[in-house]
Structures are given as structure tokens and as C-alpha cells.
Coordinates of C-alpha atoms and ligand atoms in Angstrom, one line a residue:
M1 CA 73.4 21.1 148.2
G2 CA 71.7 24.5 148.7
I3 CA 72.2 27.4 146.4
S4 CA 74.4 30.1 147.8
T5 CA 73.3 33.7 147.5
K6 CA 76.8 35.0 148.2
P7 CA 78.5 36.7 145.3
A8 CA 80.8 34.1 143.7
E9 CA 83.6 36.7 143.4
S10 CA 85.1 36.6 146.9
S11 CA 85.6 32.9 146.9
Q12 CA 87.0 32.8 143.4
T13 CA 89.4 35.7 143.7
G14 CA 90.3 35.4 147.3
A15 CA 89.5 39.1 147.7
S16 CA 89.8 40.4 151.3
K17 CA 86.8 40.0 153.5
E18 CA 86.3 43.7 153.7
N19 CA 86.0 44.0 149.9
K20 CA 87.7 47.4 150.1
L21 CA 86.9 49.6 147.1
P22 CA 89.8 50.5 144.9
D23 CA 90.9 54.1 145.2
R24 CA 90.5 54.3 141.4
S25 CA 86.8 54.9 141.7
L26 CA 87.5 58.1 143.6
A27 CA 90.3 59.3 141.4
A28 CA 88.2 58.8 138.3
G29 CA 85.1 60.5 139.6
F30 CA 83.1 63.4 138.4
P31 CA 84.4 67.0 138.6
S32 CA 84.1 68.5 142.0
G33 CA 80.9 70.5 142.4
F34 CA 79.1 68.2 139.9
L35 CA 75.4 68.7 140.6
W36 CA 73.4 65.6 141.3
G37 CA 69.6 65.8 141.2
T38 CA 66.4 64.1 140.4
A39 CA 63.6 65.2 138.1
A40 CA 59.8 65.1 137.8
S41 CA 57.0 67.1 136.2
A42 CA 53.8 68.8 137.4
Y43 CA 51.1 66.7 135.7
Q44 CA 52.9 63.4 136.3
I45 CA 53.1 63.9 140.1
E46 CA 51.0 66.8 141.5
G47 CA 47.4 65.6 141.3
A48 CA 45.0 68.1 142.8
V49 CA 43.8 69.0 139.4
N50 CA 40.8 70.9 140.6
E51 CA 42.3 72.7 143.6
D52 CA 43.0 76.3 144.3
G53 CA 41.7 77.6 141.0
R54 CA 43.8 75.4 138.7
G55 CA 42.3 75.4 135.1
P56 CA 42.1 72.2 133.0
S57 CA 45.0 71.3 130.8
I58 CA 45.1 69.3 127.6
W59 CA 46.4 66.3 129.5
D60 CA 43.4 66.4 131.9
R61 CA 41.1 66.3 128.9
Y62 CA 43.1 63.7 127.0
A63 CA 43.6 61.3 129.8
H64 CA 39.9 61.1 130.4
I65 CA 39.1 60.0 126.8
P66 CA 38.5 56.3 126.9
G67 CA 41.2 54.2 125.3
K68 CA 44.0 56.9 125.4
I69 CA 45.8 55.7 128.5
A70 CA 47.0 52.1 128.6
D71 CA 45.7 51.2 132.1
R72 CA 42.7 53.6 131.9
S73 CA 44.1 55.8 134.5
N74 CA 44.6 59.6 134.7
A75 CA 46.6 61.9 136.8
D76 CA 43.8 63.5 138.8
V77 CA 45.5 62.3 141.9
A78 CA 48.8 60.7 140.7
N79 CA 51.4 61.0 143.5
D80 CA 49.4 63.7 145.3
S81 CA 52.6 65.7 145.5
Y82 CA 50.6 68.9 145.7
H83 CA 49.9 67.8 149.3
L84 CA 52.8 65.5 150.0
Y85 CA 55.6 67.7 148.6
K86 CA 57.3 68.0 152.0
D87 CA 57.6 64.3 152.2
D88 CA 58.9 64.2 148.6
V89 CA 61.6 66.8 149.5
Q90 CA 62.7 64.4 152.3
L91 CA 63.0 61.6 149.7
M92 CA 65.4 63.8 147.8
K93 CA 67.3 64.7 150.9
A94 CA 67.7 61.0 151.9
L95 CA 69.5 60.5 148.5
G96 CA 71.9 63.3 149.2
A97 CA 70.6 65.0 146.0
K98 CA 71.5 68.7 145.8
A99 CA 69.1 69.7 143.0
Y100 CA 65.5 69.1 141.9
R101 CA 64.1 69.6 138.4
F102 CA 60.4 70.1 138.6
S103 CA 57.9 71.9 136.3
I104 CA 55.4 74.6 136.8
A105 CA 51.8 73.9 135.7
W106 CA 50.8 76.8 133.4
P107 CA 47.1 76.2 134.2
R108 CA 47.7 76.7 137.9
V109 CA 49.2 80.1 137.3
F110 CA 47.0 81.2 134.4
P111 CA 43.9 78.9 134.5
E112 CA 42.8 80.3 131.1
G113 CA 46.3 80.4 129.6
T114 CA 46.3 84.2 129.5
G115 CA 44.6 87.0 131.3
T116 CA 44.0 86.9 135.0
P117 CA 46.6 85.1 137.0
N118 CA 45.7 82.8 139.9
P119 CA 47.9 83.7 142.9
K120 CA 46.9 80.6 144.8
G121 CA 48.3 78.5 142.0
L122 CA 51.7 80.2 142.1
D123 CA 51.7 79.9 145.9
F124 CA 52.1 76.1 145.6
Y125 CA 55.5 76.7 144.0
N126 CA 56.4 79.3 146.6
R127 CA 55.8 76.7 149.3
L128 CA 57.7 74.0 147.3
L129 CA 60.7 76.4 146.7
D130 CA 60.9 77.4 150.3
E131 CA 60.8 73.7 151.4
L132 CA 63.5 72.8 148.9
L133 CA 65.8 75.6 149.9
A134 CA 65.3 74.9 153.6
N135 CA 66.6 71.4 152.9
G136 CA 69.6 72.5 150.9
I137 CA 68.2 71.4 147.5
E138 CA 68.5 73.8 144.6
P139 CA 65.4 74.3 142.4
F140 CA 65.6 74.0 138.6
A141 CA 62.2 74.9 137.1
T142 CA 60.8 73.9 133.8
M143 CA 58.2 76.3 132.5
Y144 CA 56.4 73.9 130.2
H145 CA 56.2 70.1 130.5
W146 CA 53.3 69.6 128.2
D147 CA 50.3 70.6 130.3
L148 CA 48.9 73.4 128.1
P149 CA 45.9 75.2 129.4
Q150 CA 42.9 73.6 127.6
T151 CA 41.4 77.0 126.8
L152 CA 44.4 77.8 124.6
Q153 CA 43.8 74.5 122.7
D154 CA 40.1 75.3 122.4
R155 CA 40.5 78.9 121.5
V156 CA 43.4 79.0 119.1
G157 CA 44.4 75.3 118.5
G158 CA 47.3 75.3 121.0
W159 CA 50.7 75.4 119.4
M160 CA 49.1 75.5 115.9
S161 CA 48.8 79.2 116.6
R162 CA 51.6 81.6 117.2
D163 CA 49.3 83.2 119.8
T164 CA 50.2 80.2 122.1
A165 CA 53.9 81.1 121.7
T166 CA 53.1 84.7 122.7
A167 CA 51.0 83.5 125.6
F168 CA 53.8 81.2 126.7
G169 CA 56.3 84.1 126.7
E170 CA 54.0 86.2 128.8
Y171 CA 53.4 83.4 131.3
A172 CA 57.2 82.6 131.5
G173 CA 57.9 86.3 132.2
Y174 CA 55.2 86.4 134.9
V175 CA 56.7 83.4 136.6
A176 CA 60.3 84.5 136.4
A177 CA 59.4 87.9 137.9
R178 CA 58.0 86.1 141.0
L179 CA 60.2 83.1 141.4
S180 CA 63.7 84.1 140.3
D181 CA 64.6 85.4 143.7
R182 CA 64.9 81.6 144.5
V183 CA 65.1 79.9 141.1
K184 CA 68.4 80.6 139.4
H185 CA 67.9 78.2 136.5
F186 CA 64.9 77.9 134.3
F187 CA 64.2 75.5 131.4
T188 CA 61.8 76.8 128.8
I189 CA 60.1 73.8 127.1
N190 CA 60.6 70.1 127.9
E191 CA 61.2 68.0 124.8
C192 CA 59.9 70.2 122.0
S193 CA 60.2 67.4 119.5
R194 CA 58.1 64.9 121.5
L195 CA 55.3 67.4 122.2
V196 CA 55.2 68.2 118.5
D197 CA 55.6 64.7 117.0
L198 CA 53.6 62.7 119.5
G199 CA 51.0 65.4 120.4
Y200 CA 50.3 66.9 117.1
G201 CA 51.5 64.3 114.7
A202 CA 51.0 60.8 116.0
E203 CA 48.0 60.9 118.4
V204 CA 50.0 59.4 121.3
D205 CA 50.2 62.4 123.5
A206 CA 47.7 65.3 124.2
P207 CA 46.1 67.0 122.3
G208 CA 46.0 63.8 120.3
L209 CA 46.1 65.3 116.8
T210 CA 47.4 63.9 113.5
L211 CA 48.2 66.9 111.5
A212 CA 49.5 66.8 107.9
Q213 CA 53.1 67.9 107.3
P214 CA 52.5 71.6 106.5
A215 CA 50.5 72.2 109.7
L216 CA 52.9 70.0 111.7
N217 CA 55.9 72.0 110.5
Q218 CA 54.1 75.2 111.5
V219 CA 53.5 73.8 115.0
R220 CA 57.2 72.9 115.2
H221 CA 58.1 76.5 114.4
H222 CA 55.7 77.9 116.9
V223 CA 57.1 75.7 119.6
A224 CA 60.7 76.9 118.8
L225 CA 59.4 80.4 118.8
G226 CA 57.7 79.9 122.2
H227 CA 61.1 78.8 123.5
G228 CA 62.8 82.0 122.2
L229 CA 60.0 84.3 123.5
A230 CA 60.3 82.6 126.9
V231 CA 64.1 83.1 126.9
Q232 CA 63.6 86.8 126.3
A233 CA 60.8 87.1 128.8
I234 CA 62.8 85.3 131.6
R235 CA 65.7 87.7 130.9
A236 CA 63.5 90.7 130.9
H237 CA 61.6 89.9 134.1
G238 CA 63.9 87.6 136.1
R239 CA 66.5 88.9 138.5
A240 CA 70.0 89.7 137.2
G241 CA 71.9 86.5 136.8
T242 CA 68.9 84.2 136.1
K243 CA 70.0 81.5 133.8
V244 CA 67.8 79.9 131.0
G245 CA 68.0 77.2 128.4
P246 CA 66.0 74.4 126.8
A247 CA 65.6 70.8 128.0
E248 CA 65.6 68.9 124.7
N249 CA 65.5 65.2 123.7
I250 CA 67.7 65.6 120.7
V251 CA 68.0 62.7 118.3
I252 CA 71.3 61.2 119.7
C253 CA 73.5 60.1 116.9
V254 CA 76.0 57.5 118.0
P255 CA 78.7 56.4 115.7
A256 CA 78.0 52.6 115.2
I257 CA 81.8 52.0 115.4
E258 CA 84.0 54.8 116.7
T259 CA 86.1 55.6 113.7
P260 CA 86.9 59.3 112.7
A261 CA 84.7 59.0 109.6
N262 CA 81.7 57.6 111.5
I263 CA 82.1 60.1 114.3
R264 CA 82.0 62.9 111.7
A265 CA 78.9 61.3 110.1
A266 CA 77.2 61.2 113.5
E267 CA 78.0 64.9 114.1
I268 CA 76.5 65.9 110.7
A269 CA 73.5 63.7 111.4
T270 CA 73.1 65.4 114.9
R271 CA 73.0 68.8 113.3
E272 CA 70.5 67.8 110.6
L273 CA 68.2 65.6 112.6
N274 CA 67.7 68.3 115.2
A275 CA 67.4 71.1 112.7
G276 CA 63.9 72.1 113.8
Y277 CA 64.9 72.6 117.4
L278 CA 68.3 72.7 118.9
T279 CA 70.1 73.6 115.6
V280 CA 67.9 76.6 114.9
M281 CA 68.0 77.6 118.6
L282 CA 71.8 77.7 118.4
E283 CA 72.4 78.8 114.8
G284 CA 69.5 81.1 114.1
K285 CA 68.6 79.5 110.8
Y286 CA 67.0 76.3 109.5
T287 CA 69.6 74.2 107.7
D288 CA 69.4 74.0 103.9
A289 CA 68.7 70.2 104.1
F290 CA 65.8 70.8 106.6
L291 CA 64.2 73.4 104.2
A292 CA 64.8 71.2 101.1
Y293 CA 63.3 68.2 102.8
A294 CA 60.2 70.1 103.9
G295 CA 59.9 71.7 100.4
K296 CA 56.5 73.3 99.9
D297 CA 55.5 72.1 103.4
A298 CA 58.2 74.3 105.1
P299 CA 57.0 76.5 108.0
K300 CA 56.2 80.1 107.4
Y301 CA 58.5 82.4 109.3
T302 CA 60.3 85.7 109.3
A303 CA 63.9 86.7 109.9
E304 CA 62.7 88.3 113.2
D305 CA 61.3 84.9 114.3
L306 CA 64.7 83.3 113.8
A307 CA 66.4 86.0 115.8
V308 CA 63.9 85.3 118.6
I309 CA 64.4 81.6 118.5
S310 CA 68.1 81.9 118.7
S311 CA 68.1 84.4 121.6
P312 CA 71.3 83.6 123.6
I313 CA 70.9 80.8 126.2
D314 CA 73.1 80.0 129.2
F315 CA 73.1 76.3 128.9
V316 CA 71.7 73.3 127.0
G317 CA 69.6 70.7 128.9
L318 CA 69.6 67.2 127.3
N319 CA 67.2 64.4 128.1
V320 CA 69.2 61.2 127.3
Y321 CA 67.6 57.9 126.9
M322 CA 68.2 56.0 123.7
P323 CA 70.8 56.0 120.9
H324 CA 70.5 56.0 117.1
H325 CA 73.4 54.4 115.3
Y326 CA 75.0 56.1 112.3
V327 CA 77.8 55.2 109.9
V328 CA 79.5 57.2 107.2
A329 CA 77.8 56.8 103.8
A330 CA 79.7 58.0 100.7
D331 CA 76.6 57.5 98.5
D332 CA 74.4 59.7 100.7
A333 CA 74.2 63.5 99.9
H334 CA 74.8 64.3 103.5
G335 CA 77.3 61.7 104.2
F336 CA 75.5 59.7 106.9
A337 CA 73.3 56.7 107.1
L338 CA 71.1 55.3 109.9
T339 CA 71.7 51.7 111.0
P340 CA 68.2 50.6 112.1
F341 CA 67.7 48.5 115.3
P342 CA 67.7 44.8 114.6
A343 CA 64.7 43.0 116.1
S344 CA 67.0 41.5 118.8
F345 CA 68.3 44.9 120.0
P346 CA 67.9 45.0 123.8
H347 CA 65.5 47.4 125.5
M348 CA 64.3 48.1 129.0
E349 CA 60.7 47.7 130.3
S350 CA 59.4 50.4 127.9
S351 CA 60.0 48.9 124.4
W352 CA 61.0 52.2 123.0
L353 CA 63.8 52.5 125.5
K354 CA 66.7 50.8 123.6
I355 CA 69.7 50.4 125.7
G356 CA 72.7 52.5 124.6
P357 CA 74.9 53.9 127.4
E358 CA 77.2 55.5 124.8
A359 CA 74.3 57.9 124.1
M360 CA 75.3 59.6 127.3
Y361 CA 78.8 60.2 126.0
W362 CA 77.9 61.3 122.5
A363 CA 74.9 63.6 123.2
P364 CA 76.8 66.2 125.3
R365 CA 80.0 65.7 123.3
H366 CA 78.3 66.5 120.0
V367 CA 76.5 69.5 121.4
A368 CA 79.7 70.9 122.9
K369 CA 81.7 70.3 119.7
L370 CA 79.1 71.3 117.1
W371 CA 78.0 74.6 118.8
D372 CA 80.8 75.3 121.2
V373 CA 78.3 75.0 124.1
K374 CA 80.1 75.7 127.4
S375 CA 77.4 74.5 129.9
I376 CA 75.3 71.4 129.6
Y377 CA 72.9 69.7 132.1
I378 CA 71.6 66.2 131.6
T379 CA 68.0 67.1 132.4
E380 CA 66.7 63.5 132.3
N381 CA 68.1 60.0 132.3
G382 CA 66.6 56.9 133.8
T383 CA 64.6 53.8 133.0
S384 CA 61.4 51.9 133.5
A385 CA 61.8 48.5 135.0
T386 CA 59.5 45.6 135.8
D387 CA 59.9 46.2 139.6
Q388 CA 58.6 43.2 141.5
P389 CA 58.0 44.5 145.0
A390 CA 58.6 42.3 148.1
A391 CA 55.9 42.3 150.7
D392 CA 57.4 45.4 152.4
G393 CA 57.4 47.3 149.1
H394 CA 61.1 47.0 148.5
V395 CA 62.3 46.4 145.0
D396 CA 65.7 44.9 144.0
D397 CA 65.8 46.6 140.7
V398 CA 69.2 45.5 139.6
D399 CA 68.3 46.0 136.0
R400 CA 67.8 49.8 136.7
I401 CA 71.1 49.8 138.5
M402 CA 72.8 48.1 135.5
Y403 CA 71.3 50.7 133.2
L404 CA 72.3 53.7 135.4
R405 CA 75.8 52.4 136.0
N406 CA 76.5 52.0 132.4
Y407 CA 75.0 55.4 131.4
L408 CA 76.9 57.1 134.2
T409 CA 80.1 55.5 133.2
Q410 CA 79.7 57.0 129.8
L411 CA 78.9 60.4 131.4
Q412 CA 82.1 60.1 133.5
R413 CA 84.0 59.4 130.3
A414 CA 82.6 62.6 128.8
T415 CA 83.4 64.8 131.9
S416 CA 86.9 63.3 132.2
E417 CA 87.5 64.4 128.6
G418 CA 86.4 67.9 129.5
V419 CA 82.9 67.9 128.0
P420 CA 81.3 70.6 130.1
V421 CA 78.4 68.7 131.8
L422 CA 77.6 70.5 135.1
G423 CA 74.9 68.2 136.5
Y424 CA 72.7 65.2 136.1
F425 CA 69.0 64.9 136.9
L426 CA 67.8 61.3 137.3
W427 CA 64.3 60.6 135.9
S428 CA 62.6 60.0 138.2
L429 CA 62.5 60.7 141.9
M430 CA 59.5 58.3 142.2
D431 CA 57.2 56.3 140.1
N432 CA 54.6 58.5 138.4
F433 CA 52.1 58.9 135.6
E434 CA 54.0 57.9 132.5
W435 CA 51.7 59.7 130.1
S436 CA 49.8 57.3 127.8
D437 CA 51.4 54.3 129.5
G438 CA 49.6 55.4 132.7
F439 CA 51.1 54.0 135.9
E440 CA 52.2 50.7 134.3
K441 CA 55.7 51.9 133.5
R442 CA 57.6 52.8 136.6
F443 CA 60.7 55.0 136.4
G444 CA 61.2 55.9 140.0
L445 CA 64.0 55.5 142.5
Y446 CA 61.2 55.2 145.0
R447 CA 58.3 52.8 144.5
V448 CA 54.9 54.4 144.9
D449 CA 51.9 52.4 146.0
F450 CA 49.2 54.5 144.3
K451 CA 46.5 53.3 146.6
T452 CA 48.2 54.4 149.8
Q453 CA 50.7 56.9 148.5
R454 CA 53.4 55.1 150.4
R455 CA 56.9 55.7 148.9
T456 CA 59.5 52.9 149.4
P457 CA 63.2 53.2 148.3
K458 CA 64.2 50.7 145.7
L459 CA 67.7 49.3 145.6
S460 CA 68.5 51.8 142.9
A461 CA 68.0 54.6 145.5
S462 CA 70.9 53.2 147.4
F463 CA 72.9 53.0 144.3
Y464 CA 72.2 56.6 143.5
R465 CA 72.9 57.7 147.1
E466 CA 76.3 56.0 146.9
T467 CA 77.1 57.5 143.6
I468 CA 76.3 61.0 144.8
A469 CA 78.3 60.5 148.1
R470 CA 81.4 59.4 146.2
N471 CA 80.9 61.7 143.2
A472 CA 81.8 58.7 141.1
V473 CA 80.2 55.6 139.4
V474 CA 80.0 52.8 141.9
Ligands
NOJ501 C1 60.7 62.2 128.9 C2 59.7 63.1 129.5 O1 60.2 64.4 129.7 C3 59.1 62.5 130.8 O2 58.0 63.3 131.1 C4 58.9 61.1 130.7 O3 58.2 60.5 131.8 C5 60.2 60.4 130.5 N1 60.8 60.9 129.3 C6 60.1 58.9 130.4 O4 59.4 58.5 129.3

């Protein structure tokens, strides 16, 4: 007897041959006008690191140090999107996506970080924007996705110095003045916490430092300050109506079991565990617990700094990947306790990517509730997967579909309860340079053959296209 590849369901349930979809999936969809997009970042896809006057970034330097990147690769060429951007816009169009989150490479615009701008570098983004808009795709631009000009690292120690925060503000203002005729939404810094902790604390990301606590806390403060200075500069130099906010990977505190007490504990934990970033951005002060914990290692700052960091923003962007589980703890001074992951906790292809669809519900819900935020974008969500390609490059990535379906179901739960999420950017449009994991970890809806630059849609691309078309989880 052969093995049937037909889904067992139709024979068992006697469902009609047409397999008509229940109307429910339409009725329970996302709000009308919900914005569906994909995301990527400059260093991960552009390549062309020595073209048209681009200066070196800390990631160019870092990726070339032997032993830093798992597969000994670098992103000198990556997806060659600098040249293939028109093709990549067509990939988005084929999905029916209406928005694209990309980042601007600071060292293309200011090769030395400050000083003389490089108009040819900015021209690349002019071309990209025109192509996106001609294809009905709205650009959302991130000012900083970790590719700091190397000269700033060499000259002042990068984010160890507040000069970098100042330089970032100036660069952001320069870009906003020139692109805000077409870009209506800017993100300041992508994942402040990762760039600080893994770049300056743990030697995983560029610049690969392992600073002690006092210096690390000061870096953290400068990064938050850089965010605030960029917000002010974008407002000052952008066209009227230009919107700006962060794109942060908050620690997502999920109640281990949804009881009122655990939910409250998870809310308190969210505020405290994000105190160095989103909390100070939205409250204009470091929490008492944050300062007490830092003690003598606390950052040095002024009241003026806090006012800058908490400059009003128009939305919060959230990168949502993994959960952390919390319960109420009467014996803890703050009332919450982390429940660590047991060894058997499931994860995706990247071992850090623990599976927790409910993170997609709680992240925006906490942010809306704790700080009365009225506009939220999911600036990233997606997963790596093993992706075994067939001879024609096609990948049946049903694990990625499983992951996306579950996370999107939780997002739909949030929007149906009125949590103000306006859009979702799937990470990523195509496989790309996954930082110190090199090209080994693939996050794309399109498979990329990095030898030929051929892009092939995976099954998950069809899943996403259907989701967008129905504005509902399929
Ligand atoms: C977060 C980062 O913003 C992005 O650059 C990275 O590739 C994804 N997460 C996946 O790790």
C-alpha cells in the first residue's frame, strides 16, 4: 500500500471537495487598512560596501575579523540589493505587501560619520524610494540598524561617547530634510538593547567589546540620548506631518498563566526590564529600581538629557520574537519572578528563538496599557528555519508557516480587543546576512542562492500573500 500525500482531513470529515473556507476567517480579520509589510536592513542586504563613496562601518571591520562570523562570511556582497533593488521591490509587490521597512546606511551618507556628506550615497535611497512608490509600496525608514561609521568608533569610541549621539542626531536631521518628501515614517534606532548588550557588553555583535557595567550603562544612556536627539532632528528638519518612533526589542513579559495577578506582575516586569530604553523614552525618567540596581555604576546624565530622551514620539515600533514568562511573586520586592526556560522548551532554527506566539499579544498590549500608546507597529517578526530547497530552489517551509500563523493569530487577538497595532513588518523579505550567524540562518520569505543571487519564493511567501489578501490569518 502506498503512502497517500493527501491531507487526511477530507476523507475523515467528509468535507466538501471544494474545501470552502468558513466565512469566520474573514469576519475575524484584522482592522481595515491594516498595513502589511516586510523588513530588511542595509548591511544585511545591500552589499556594495565600497561603492559610490560609502565609508566603512563597524560591521565591515568586525565581519572581517577571523572567527567572528559562524560561516566565515561577511556582507561585502550579501544580497547585492544595492544593484538588485528593483527586483527586490518586485518581490514585495508579488506578495501584495503595501509597506517596506528598510534602513539607511549612515556611512553611505556620511562616510566619516560627520562632516562632509556624500550625495551619491543618499542617491541610492532616492532611487529606492522612487521605485517603491512607483510600485505602490510605502517606505518606512530606519535611521540606524547597527552600521556605525567606523571612524566614529575609532575617533570617539562609538556609543561610548555622547559625541556619537550628537552626530547621530545631525545625520538623522540631514536625512529627514532630504527624504521626508517621500518617507512619512522614520524609526530612529533598531533594537537599542541588542546593540548595547551584544555589541558593547558581550562581544557577539560589532564593535565586539566587553565593557564593565559603569561603561556599559553609559553606552546605554548615550544610545537612548541618540534616539531622543534624532526624534528632535527629524521633527526640526522633516516636512510637517513626518512621524517618528523607535523600533525596540523590548523584553516581552508574558504571564506564565493568564491570571489577573500574573498579568499585573508581567506589566510591572515590562516596565522595569525595559527601564533603560522604552520606559525612559516614554516616562522621561529612569525607574527607582533601575537606578537602585545600577547603584554606583548608574549612568551619568542630566535632567536635560531625560527631557531629550523622552521627546514626544508618534508611535512605538516593536520587534517581536521570543517571550519571557513571569509569575506573581509575593516574596519579591517588585512582585514578579521570571520562570526560566526548561531545557525542553521548543525553539526554531536559531536556538535563541524560543517559540511563544503569545508574545505577539502581550508586547503591544502591555505597551498600550502601561503608557497609553495609541499607535504601534510590529516592526519585525519572523523566524529562521532549516529550509531544505528542492532542485528548483523551492522550499516547503511549513515550520515557518506554523510559526507565523500562531504569532499572527495572537496579533489578531490583540487588534480584535482594540490594541492599536497599525501594521506588521515580516522579517524578512528574503534570506540575508544574519550578523554573527552569517548566511547559515535563513529568515526570508524568498530563498536566496548567494552564488547566483537567484530569489525563489518559499511556501511561506504564498502563506503571507494569502494573509495579506484576506487581511486575516489563514
Ligand atoms: C533583529 C534584528 O533587527 C535583525 O537585524 C535580525 O536579523 C533579526 N532580529 C533576526 O535575528
